[in-house]
Coordinates of C-alpha atoms in Angstrom, one line a residue:
M469 CA -0.2 0.3 -0.1
S470 CA 2.7 2.1 1.1
A471 CA 4.6 1.6 -2.4
V472 CA 1.3 3.1 -4.5
K473 CA 1.0 6.0 -2.4
E474 CA 4.7 6.9 -3.0
G475 CA 4.1 5.9 -6.7
Y476 CA 1.2 7.8 -7.6
A477 CA 2.1 10.9 -5.1
F478 CA 3.6 13.1 -8.0
E479 CA 3.6 16.6 -8.1
D480 CA 2.4 17.4 -11.4
E481 CA -1.1 18.2 -12.6
A482 CA -2.7 15.0 -13.0
V483 CA -6.1 13.3 -14.0
Q484 CA -7.5 11.0 -10.8
L485 CA -8.8 7.9 -12.5
G486 CA -9.8 6.4 -8.6
V487 CA -8.6 5.0 -5.4
L488 CA -6.5 1.8 -4.5
E489 CA -8.6 -1.1 -3.6
A490 CA -7.6 -2.8 -0.6
D491 CA -10.5 -5.1 1.0
G492 CA -12.3 -1.7 0.7
P493 CA -11.3 1.8 -0.8
V494 CA -8.2 3.4 0.2
V495 CA -9.2 7.1 -0.3
D496 CA -6.0 8.5 0.7
A497 CA -4.2 6.6 -1.9
P498 CA -5.1 8.0 -5.2
V499 CA -4.5 6.6 -8.8
R500 CA -3.6 9.1 -11.1
I501 CA -2.2 9.9 -14.5
P502 CA 0.3 12.9 -15.2
V503 CA -1.7 15.0 -17.7
S504 CA 2.4 15.1 -19.3
M505 CA 1.8 11.6 -19.6
F506 CA -1.2 11.5 -21.9
N507 CA 1.0 12.0 -25.2
R508 CA 3.1 8.5 -24.4
H509 CA 0.0 6.9 -25.0
G510 CA -2.4 4.2 -22.9
L511 CA -4.2 0.7 -23.7
V512 CA -7.8 0.3 -21.9
A513 CA -8.8 -3.2 -22.1
G514 CA -11.2 -5.5 -20.3
A515 CA -14.4 -8.0 -21.2
T516 CA -17.5 -6.8 -22.1
G517 CA -19.3 -5.1 -19.5
T518 CA -16.3 -4.8 -17.3
G519 CA -16.7 -0.9 -17.3
K520 CA -14.3 0.5 -19.9
T521 CA -16.5 3.0 -21.4
V522 CA -17.2 4.0 -17.6
T523 CA -13.4 4.6 -17.6
L524 CA -13.1 6.8 -21.1
Q525 CA -16.0 8.3 -19.8
V526 CA -13.9 9.8 -16.5
M527 CA -10.8 10.1 -18.3
A528 CA -12.4 12.3 -20.9
E529 CA -14.1 14.3 -18.2
A530 CA -11.2 15.0 -16.7
L531 CA -8.8 15.7 -19.5
S532 CA -11.9 18.3 -20.5
N533 CA -11.5 19.9 -17.1
A534 CA -7.7 20.5 -17.7
G535 CA -8.1 22.0 -20.9
V536 CA -7.4 19.2 -22.9
P537 CA -9.1 18.3 -25.9
V538 CA -10.6 14.7 -26.2
F539 CA -12.0 12.6 -29.4
L540 CA -14.1 9.7 -28.5
A541 CA -15.9 6.8 -31.0
D542 CA -19.0 6.5 -29.4
I543 CA -19.8 3.1 -30.7
K544 CA -23.2 2.3 -28.2
G545 CA -24.2 6.2 -28.4
D546 CA -23.7 5.9 -24.3
L547 CA -21.0 8.6 -24.9
S548 CA -23.0 11.1 -25.7
G549 CA -24.3 11.3 -22.1
M550 CA -21.2 13.6 -21.2
A551 CA -23.4 16.4 -22.8
T552 CA -25.7 16.2 -20.1
P553 CA -25.4 16.3 -16.3
G554 CA -25.5 13.1 -14.1
A555 CA -28.8 12.3 -12.2
G556 CA -27.0 11.4 -9.0
G557 CA -29.2 9.0 -7.2
E558 CA -28.5 7.1 -4.1
K559 CA -26.9 4.5 -5.2
L560 CA -24.1 6.5 -7.1
L561 CA -23.6 8.5 -4.0
A562 CA -23.0 6.6 -1.8
R563 CA -20.2 4.9 -3.9
T564 CA -18.8 8.2 -4.9
S565 CA -18.3 9.0 -1.4
A566 CA -17.7 5.5 -0.1
N567 CA -14.3 6.2 -2.7
G568 CA -13.7 9.6 -1.5
Q569 CA -15.2 11.6 -4.5
P570 CA -16.1 15.2 -4.4
W571 CA -18.7 14.3 -7.1
E572 CA -21.4 16.6 -8.9
A573 CA -23.4 16.7 -11.3
R574 CA -21.9 18.9 -14.3
A575 CA -21.8 18.3 -18.2
F576 CA -19.4 19.0 -20.8
P577 CA -18.8 20.9 -23.9
C578 CA -19.1 18.1 -26.5
E579 CA -19.3 18.4 -30.3
F580 CA -21.1 15.4 -32.0
Y581 CA -19.7 13.9 -35.0
A582 CA -21.5 11.3 -37.9
L583 CA -19.6 9.6 -40.8
G584 CA -21.1 11.2 -44.1
G585 CA -23.9 12.4 -42.4
Q586 CA -24.9 9.2 -41.3
G587 CA -26.6 10.0 -37.6
I588 CA -26.6 13.0 -35.5
G589 CA -24.1 15.0 -35.8
V590 CA -21.9 17.2 -38.0
P591 CA -20.4 15.7 -41.0
L592 CA -17.2 13.9 -41.4
R593 CA -16.2 13.5 -45.1
A594 CA -13.0 12.7 -46.5
T595 CA -11.7 12.9 -50.2
V596 CA -10.8 9.7 -51.6
T597 CA -7.2 11.1 -52.3
A598 CA -6.7 12.4 -49.1
F599 CA -7.4 9.0 -47.7
G600 CA -4.8 7.3 -50.0
P601 CA -3.9 3.8 -51.3
I602 CA -3.3 2.0 -47.9
L603 CA -5.5 3.1 -45.9
L604 CA -8.3 2.0 -48.7
S605 CA -6.9 -1.2 -49.6
K606 CA -7.5 -2.0 -45.9
V607 CA -10.9 -0.7 -46.4
L608 CA -11.8 -2.9 -49.8
G609 CA -9.9 -6.0 -48.2
L610 CA -7.6 -5.9 -51.3
N611 CA -4.4 -8.3 -50.8
E612 CA -0.6 -7.0 -51.4
V613 CA -0.4 -7.1 -55.0
Q614 CA -4.0 -5.8 -55.3
E615 CA -2.5 -2.8 -52.6
S616 CA 0.5 -2.1 -55.2
S617 CA -1.7 -1.6 -57.7
L618 CA -4.1 0.5 -56.1
G619 CA -1.2 2.6 -55.4
L620 CA -0.4 2.9 -58.8
V621 CA -3.7 4.3 -60.0
F622 CA -3.1 7.2 -57.0
Y623 CA 0.0 7.4 -58.3
Y624 CA -1.3 8.2 -62.2
A625 CA -4.1 10.4 -61.0
D626 CA -1.5 12.8 -58.8
S627 CA 0.8 13.2 -61.9
N628 CA -2.2 14.1 -64.1
G629 CA -4.3 16.2 -62.0
L630 CA -7.4 14.1 -61.3
P631 CA -9.1 15.0 -58.4
L632 CA -9.9 11.8 -57.0
L633 CA -12.8 13.4 -54.5
D634 CA -15.4 10.3 -54.2
L635 CA -15.8 6.7 -54.7
K636 CA -17.0 7.2 -58.6
D637 CA -13.9 9.4 -59.7
L638 CA -11.8 6.1 -58.8
T639 CA -14.3 3.8 -60.4
E640 CA -14.2 5.8 -63.6
L641 CA -10.4 6.0 -63.4
L642 CA -10.5 2.4 -63.1
K643 CA -12.3 1.6 -65.9
Y644 CA -10.8 4.3 -68.2
L645 CA -6.7 3.0 -67.3
T646 CA -7.7 -0.7 -68.1
S647 CA -10.1 0.4 -71.8
D648 CA -7.9 -0.1 -74.9
E649 CA -7.4 3.9 -75.0
G650 CA -6.1 3.9 -71.0
K651 CA -3.8 1.0 -71.4
P652 CA -0.9 2.9 -72.8
E653 CA -0.8 5.2 -70.1
L654 CA 0.3 3.0 -67.6
K655 CA 2.4 1.5 -69.6
G656 CA 6.1 2.6 -68.7
I657 CA 5.1 2.0 -65.0
G658 CA 3.9 -1.7 -65.2
G659 CA 0.2 -1.6 -65.4
V660 CA -3.0 -2.4 -64.0
S661 CA -4.2 -6.3 -65.0
S662 CA -7.7 -6.2 -65.9
A663 CA -8.3 -8.7 -62.9
T664 CA -7.0 -6.6 -60.5
A665 CA -9.0 -4.1 -61.7
G666 CA -11.8 -6.2 -61.7
V667 CA -11.5 -7.1 -57.7
I668 CA -10.9 -3.6 -57.0
L669 CA -13.8 -2.4 -58.7
R670 CA -16.0 -5.2 -57.6
N671 CA -15.0 -4.0 -54.1
L672 CA -16.1 -0.7 -54.4
L673 CA -19.3 -1.5 -55.8
T674 CA -19.7 -3.5 -52.7
L675 CA -18.8 -0.7 -50.6
Q676 CA -20.9 1.9 -52.6
Q677 CA -23.8 -0.6 -52.0
Q678 CA -23.4 -0.7 -48.4
G679 CA -23.4 2.9 -48.0
G680 CA -20.2 3.9 -47.9
D681 CA -19.8 6.1 -50.3
V682 CA -21.5 9.0 -48.6
F683 CA -18.0 9.0 -46.4
F684 CA -16.0 10.4 -49.3
G685 CA -16.1 13.3 -50.9
E686 CA -16.5 17.4 -50.0
P687 CA -16.2 19.6 -48.1
E688 CA -13.4 17.4 -46.6
F689 CA -13.3 18.2 -43.1
D690 CA -10.4 18.9 -41.2
P691 CA -8.8 17.5 -38.3
K692 CA -7.7 20.3 -36.5
E693 CA -11.1 21.2 -35.7
L694 CA -10.8 18.5 -33.0
L695 CA -8.2 20.7 -31.2
R696 CA -10.2 23.6 -29.7
T697 CA -11.2 24.4 -26.1
A698 CA -14.4 26.0 -24.7
P699 CA -15.0 29.8 -24.0
D700 CA -14.6 28.7 -19.8
G701 CA -11.3 27.2 -21.0
R702 CA -12.4 23.2 -20.5
G703 CA -11.2 21.0 -23.6
V704 CA -14.3 20.0 -26.4
V705 CA -14.9 16.1 -26.1
S706 CA -15.5 15.6 -30.1
L707 CA -18.1 12.7 -30.2
L708 CA -18.1 10.7 -33.5
E709 CA -21.2 8.1 -33.6
L710 CA -20.5 5.3 -35.2
P711 CA -24.0 3.5 -35.8
D712 CA -24.3 -0.2 -37.3
L713 CA -20.5 -0.7 -36.8
A714 CA -21.0 -4.3 -37.6
S715 CA -21.8 -3.6 -40.9
R716 CA -18.6 -1.5 -41.7
P717 CA -16.0 -2.5 -39.4
D718 CA -13.1 -2.2 -41.5
L719 CA -14.5 1.3 -42.9
F720 CA -15.1 2.8 -39.3
S721 CA -11.7 2.0 -38.0
T722 CA -9.9 3.1 -41.1
F723 CA -11.4 6.2 -40.7
L724 CA -10.5 7.1 -37.2
M725 CA -6.8 5.8 -38.4
W726 CA -7.3 8.9 -41.2
L727 CA -8.0 11.0 -38.5
L728 CA -5.1 10.1 -36.5
A729 CA -2.9 10.0 -39.8
D730 CA -4.0 13.6 -41.0
L731 CA -3.3 15.1 -37.7
Y732 CA 0.1 13.5 -37.6
Q733 CA 0.8 14.8 -40.9
D734 CA -0.6 18.6 -40.6
L735 CA 0.7 19.8 -36.7
P736 CA 4.0 21.0 -36.2
E737 CA 6.7 19.7 -33.7
V738 CA 6.2 20.6 -30.0
G739 CA 8.6 17.8 -28.3
D740 CA 7.4 16.8 -24.6
V741 CA 4.5 19.3 -23.3
E742 CA 3.0 19.8 -20.2
R743 CA -0.7 19.5 -21.7
P744 CA -1.7 17.2 -24.5
K745 CA -2.9 18.8 -27.7
L746 CA -5.4 16.4 -28.1
V747 CA -6.2 12.6 -26.4
F748 CA -7.8 10.5 -29.2
F749 CA -9.7 7.5 -27.7
F750 CA -9.5 4.6 -30.5
D751 CA -12.8 2.2 -29.7
E752 CA -12.7 -1.3 -30.7
A753 CA -9.3 -1.2 -31.5
H754 CA -9.1 -4.8 -33.0
L755 CA -11.1 -4.2 -35.9
L756 CA -8.1 -1.9 -37.1
F757 CA -5.7 -4.4 -36.8
N758 CA -7.7 -7.7 -37.9
G759 CA -6.8 -8.8 -42.0
A760 CA -4.2 -5.9 -41.9
S761 CA -1.5 -6.0 -44.3
D762 CA 2.2 -5.4 -43.6
A763 CA 2.2 -1.8 -45.4
F764 CA -0.7 -0.9 -43.1
L765 CA 0.6 -2.2 -39.6
Q766 CA 3.6 -0.7 -40.1
A767 CA 1.8 2.8 -40.9
I768 CA 0.7 2.6 -37.6
T769 CA 3.1 2.0 -35.8
Q770 CA 5.0 4.9 -36.9
T771 CA 2.3 6.9 -36.4
V772 CA 1.8 6.0 -33.1
R773 CA 5.8 6.3 -32.4
L774 CA 6.3 9.8 -33.9
I775 CA 2.8 11.3 -33.4
R776 CA 3.6 11.9 -29.5
S777 CA 6.1 14.8 -30.6
K778 CA 3.5 16.6 -32.2
G779 CA 1.8 16.5 -28.8
V780 CA -1.2 13.7 -29.3
G781 CA -2.2 10.8 -27.0
V782 CA -3.9 7.7 -28.2
F783 CA -5.2 5.4 -25.9
F784 CA -6.1 2.4 -27.7
V785 CA -9.6 0.6 -26.1
T786 CA -9.9 -3.3 -26.8
Q787 CA -11.2 -6.7 -25.0
T788 CA -7.2 -8.1 -24.5
P789 CA -3.8 -6.5 -25.2
K790 CA -3.1 -9.3 -27.6
D791 CA -5.6 -7.7 -29.6
V792 CA -3.0 -4.7 -30.3
P793 CA 0.6 -5.7 -32.4
A794 CA 3.5 -6.2 -29.7
D795 CA 5.0 -3.3 -31.8
V796 CA 2.1 -0.8 -31.3
L797 CA 1.8 -2.1 -27.6
A798 CA 5.4 -1.5 -26.9
Q799 CA 4.3 2.3 -27.6
L800 CA 1.9 2.7 -24.7
G801 CA 2.7 4.1 -21.7
S802 CA -0.4 3.5 -19.2
R803 CA -2.5 0.4 -18.6
V804 CA -5.7 0.3 -17.2
Q805 CA -6.8 -3.5 -17.5
H806 CA -10.9 -4.4 -16.9
Q807 CA -11.5 -8.0 -15.5
L808 CA -10.3 -10.8 -18.1
R809 CA -12.1 -13.8 -18.3
A810 CA -10.5 -17.5 -19.1
H811 CA -13.3 -19.9 -19.6
T812 CA -11.6 -21.4 -22.9
P813 CA -7.9 -22.5 -23.4
N814 CA -7.4 -19.3 -26.0
A815 CA -8.7 -17.5 -23.3
A816 CA -6.6 -18.8 -20.6
K817 CA -3.6 -18.6 -22.9
A818 CA -4.5 -14.9 -23.1
L819 CA -4.8 -13.8 -19.9
R820 CA -1.4 -15.6 -19.1
A821 CA 0.4 -13.3 -21.8
T822 CA -1.3 -10.1 -20.8
V823 CA 0.1 -10.4 -17.2
S824 CA 3.8 -11.2 -18.7
T825 CA 3.4 -7.5 -19.8
Y826 CA 2.9 -6.3 -16.6
P827 CA 5.6 -4.9 -14.0
R828 CA 6.3 -7.3 -10.9
S829 CA 4.2 -6.3 -8.3
G830 CA 2.7 -8.1 -5.0
Y831 CA -0.1 -9.3 -6.8
D832 CA -0.8 -12.5 -8.2
L833 CA -2.4 -10.5 -11.4
E834 CA -3.3 -13.7 -12.7
Q835 CA -5.6 -14.3 -10.4
V836 CA -6.8 -10.7 -9.9
L837 CA -7.4 -9.9 -13.4
Q838 CA -10.1 -12.7 -13.0
Q839 CA -11.3 -11.3 -9.5
L840 CA -11.5 -7.9 -10.5
G841 CA -15.4 -6.1 -10.5
T842 CA -17.3 -3.8 -12.6
G843 CA -15.6 -0.7 -12.5
E844 CA -12.9 -1.8 -10.9
A845 CA -9.3 -2.4 -12.8
V846 CA -5.4 -2.6 -12.6
V847 CA -3.3 0.4 -13.4
T848 CA 0.1 1.3 -13.8
V849 CA 0.8 4.5 -16.0
M850 CA 4.1 6.2 -16.2
D851 CA 5.3 9.0 -13.9
P852 CA 6.6 12.7 -15.3
D853 CA 10.3 11.1 -15.2
G854 CA 8.5 8.7 -17.6
A855 CA 9.4 5.1 -14.9
P856 CA 6.3 3.0 -14.5
T857 CA 4.2 3.6 -11.3
P858 CA 3.5 0.3 -9.2
V859 CA 0.6 -1.5 -10.2
A860 CA -2.5 -0.5 -8.3
W861 CA -5.9 -2.2 -8.0
T862 CA -7.9 0.7 -8.5
R863 CA -11.5 1.1 -7.8
I864 CA -12.8 3.5 -10.6
W865 CA -14.0 6.7 -10.0
A866 CA -17.9 7.8 -10.9
P867 CA -18.5 10.0 -14.1
E868 CA -20.1 13.3 -13.4
S869 CA -22.0 13.4 -17.0
T870 CA -25.0 11.2 -17.5
M871 CA -24.0 7.4 -17.8
G872 CA -26.2 7.1 -21.1
P873 CA -26.8 8.5 -24.0
T874 CA -28.3 12.2 -24.4
D875 CA -32.0 12.4 -25.9
A876 CA -31.9 13.1 -29.5
E877 CA -33.6 15.9 -30.2
A878 CA -31.4 17.6 -27.4
L879 CA -28.6 16.2 -29.9
R880 CA -30.0 17.6 -32.9
A881 CA -30.8 20.8 -31.5
G882 CA -26.8 21.0 -30.4
V883 CA -25.7 20.1 -33.8
A884 CA -28.6 22.6 -35.4
Q885 CA -26.3 25.5 -33.3
S886 CA -23.2 24.2 -33.9
Q887 CA -21.0 26.7 -35.8
L888 CA -19.2 23.4 -37.8
M889 CA -22.5 22.7 -39.8
A890 CA -22.3 25.8 -42.0
R891 CA -18.5 24.6 -43.0
Y892 CA -19.2 20.7 -43.4
G893 CA -22.8 20.1 -43.1
Q894 CA -23.6 20.5 -47.1
A895 CA -21.6 17.9 -49.5
V896 CA -20.2 19.8 -52.5
D897 CA -19.5 18.0 -55.9
R898 CA -17.2 20.0 -58.3
D899 CA -15.5 18.7 -61.2
S900 CA -13.1 15.6 -60.7
A901 CA -11.9 12.9 -62.4
H902 CA -15.5 11.4 -62.6
E903 CA -16.3 14.3 -65.5
M904 CA -12.4 14.7 -66.6
L905 CA -12.5 11.3 -68.0
I906 CA -15.6 11.5 -69.8
R907 CA -15.1 14.7 -71.5
K908 CA -11.5 12.8 -72.7
V909 CA -13.4 10.0 -73.6
E910 CA -16.3 12.0 -75.4
E911 CA -13.5 14.3 -76.9
G912 CA -11.6 11.0 -78.2
A913 CA -14.7 9.9 -80.1
R914 CA -15.5 13.3 -81.6
A915 CA -12.0 13.9 -83.2
A916 CA -12.0 10.3 -84.5
E917 CA -15.5 10.8 -86.2
E918 CA -14.3 13.9 -87.5
Q919 CA -11.1 12.4 -88.8
A920 CA -13.1 9.7 -90.2
R921 CA -15.3 12.0 -92.0
A922 CA -12.4 14.3 -93.1
E923 CA -10.8 11.0 -94.8
A924 CA -13.8 10.1 -96.6
E925 CA -15.0 13.3 -98.3
R926 CA -11.3 13.5 -99.6
Q927 CA -11.5 10.0 -101.1
E928 CA -15.0 10.2 -102.5
A929 CA -13.6 13.5 -103.9
E930 CA -10.4 11.9 -105.8
A931 CA -12.8 9.0 -106.9
R932 CA -15.0 11.8 -108.7
R933 CA -12.3 13.5 -110.1
K934 CA -11.2 10.1 -111.8
E935 CA -14.7 9.4 -112.9
S936 CA -15.0 12.7 -114.6
G937 CA -12.3 11.9 -116.8
P938 CA -12.1 12.2 -120.6
T939 CA -12.0 8.6 -121.5
S940 CA -15.3 6.8 -123.1
R941 CA -13.6 3.4 -121.8
S942 CA -14.0 4.4 -118.2
R943 CA -17.6 5.3 -118.9
S944 CA -18.4 2.2 -119.8
T945 CA -16.6 -0.3 -117.9
G946 CA -19.1 -3.3 -116.6
P947 CA -22.8 -3.1 -117.0
S948 CA -23.3 -2.8 -113.2
R949 CA -22.9 0.9 -112.7
S950 CA -26.2 0.9 -111.3
R951 CA -25.8 -0.9 -108.2
K952 CA -24.1 2.4 -106.2
E953 CA -20.9 1.5 -104.2
P954 CA -21.0 2.6 -100.7
G955 CA -19.0 6.0 -100.4
L956 CA -15.7 6.1 -98.2
V957 CA -17.9 7.7 -95.4
E958 CA -19.9 4.4 -94.7
Q959 CA -17.1 2.4 -95.5
V960 CA -15.1 4.0 -93.2
T961 CA -17.6 4.2 -90.3
G962 CA -18.6 0.6 -91.3
S963 CA -15.0 -0.8 -90.1
T964 CA -14.3 -3.2 -87.3
A965 CA -11.7 -0.1 -85.7
F966 CA -14.2 2.2 -86.2
K967 CA -16.8 0.6 -84.6
Q968 CA -14.7 -1.0 -82.1
F969 CA -13.8 2.5 -80.7
A970 CA -17.2 3.8 -81.0
R971 CA -18.9 1.4 -78.9
T972 CA -16.0 1.9 -76.5
A973 CA -16.9 5.5 -76.0
A974 CA -20.7 5.0 -75.9
R975 CA -20.2 2.5 -73.3
E976 CA -18.2 4.8 -71.2
I977 CA -20.8 7.6 -71.5
V978 CA -23.5 6.1 -71.1
R979 CA -22.7 4.0 -67.8
S980 CA -22.4 7.6 -66.9
L981 CA -25.7 8.6 -68.0
F982 CA -27.4 5.4 -66.8
G983 CA -26.7 4.6 -63.1
T984 CA -23.3 4.0 -62.3
G985 CA -21.7 7.2 -60.7
R986 CA -23.4 9.7 -62.0
R987 CA -23.6 12.3 -59.7
R988 CA -26.7 12.7 -57.8

């Protein structure tokens, strides 16, 4: 007990998670995380129903009070309650009193977002160009060869000034680069096979049918909007609603990764700071890593490793530490582990692996982690000097806002008044690769037709000149002059080559006019 008291008794500004549990709460042994250590990242883990969401809410409230902006993915809708003061109640007040918590019902400054406007919140969109081939490959479930080919398509678009703003831009470009007219464009750098393009196009179509196309487009969200504070100095809590997560898990998790990667790209280096610019909670983190390519995992590892120098902290939230790759897990300084269950051989193996990652302590962690009650966790964090604190069995404090969803009508009213709705509320559909390529095909078809007509007229004129010669012999050759031979225009336009070109052009134009990627 004395080791825990000493280990968490630092003087720097800190966020209190709760108090030590030792046959009851020890109110004079607070368990805290230094605010400056939040940009050293962390992990919140535990089985379903063990209190992870409440822990997130407590951490977000404390960070907001400290003036630190927070981003949370609201998977179940419960975290929207942060916009509403808590209701109190006899049971809650008894717990807070026992834990020595000076509890006071209060609401927190919140901004609500919805991917592509699907849900209640300011719409979040990204352009396909900004999303990039690696993240998009994860969404589409592509293998490494297909991912490489998609990278080539992005390279072509960037090199030729073709803005890929939404999915129909990418679809049109893939069709063009695998057509007879477009194949030579990539010949010098490898090309894209028809089979690979077919897989990508089918997966794009599936994504569109699932409604994923609404997430791509303009106006593109600027992730720096997440770095705001309220007029009273508290950090704004940004809550992203993720409805129907099970239908598009890869898209949701990868979109969160795009937000983080974009912040890393845009923010200046600040080194170690006393107060992070943003703390980013990555809920259901296992969805991000499932089936990820080596390039994707490498990008995540690099982003997590380097983004702390930009003043951003990342906390992954999942069921067990094994859900997070070892290279990423090694970057996480704070650990909040709720109850783990070991009802199967695999679960028992995961429990032992989790225990092995903790510092030595006086606890039998393999037993303790199975005995934790709801709202209890095993905690170890980094102290202000960067050393791990003692492992502490902790009773987590209660949130001061509502533990449950805010009323939908109240949410809509708040979102309608948001200053961000004027900036991001209305989708914009400007000229991009889709329109540019259709014009290119149309212009090519017109040019070919005009060239063929001009050549036909020239040769027809030459034929008439020869027929009008002085010899009578030329006028009396053969009895079949009553049968008119086809003119050269008819000959050229009837040729196999011209018909093939015209069919290709017509096919692309018709597809754009009758439903595949036409702007709504």
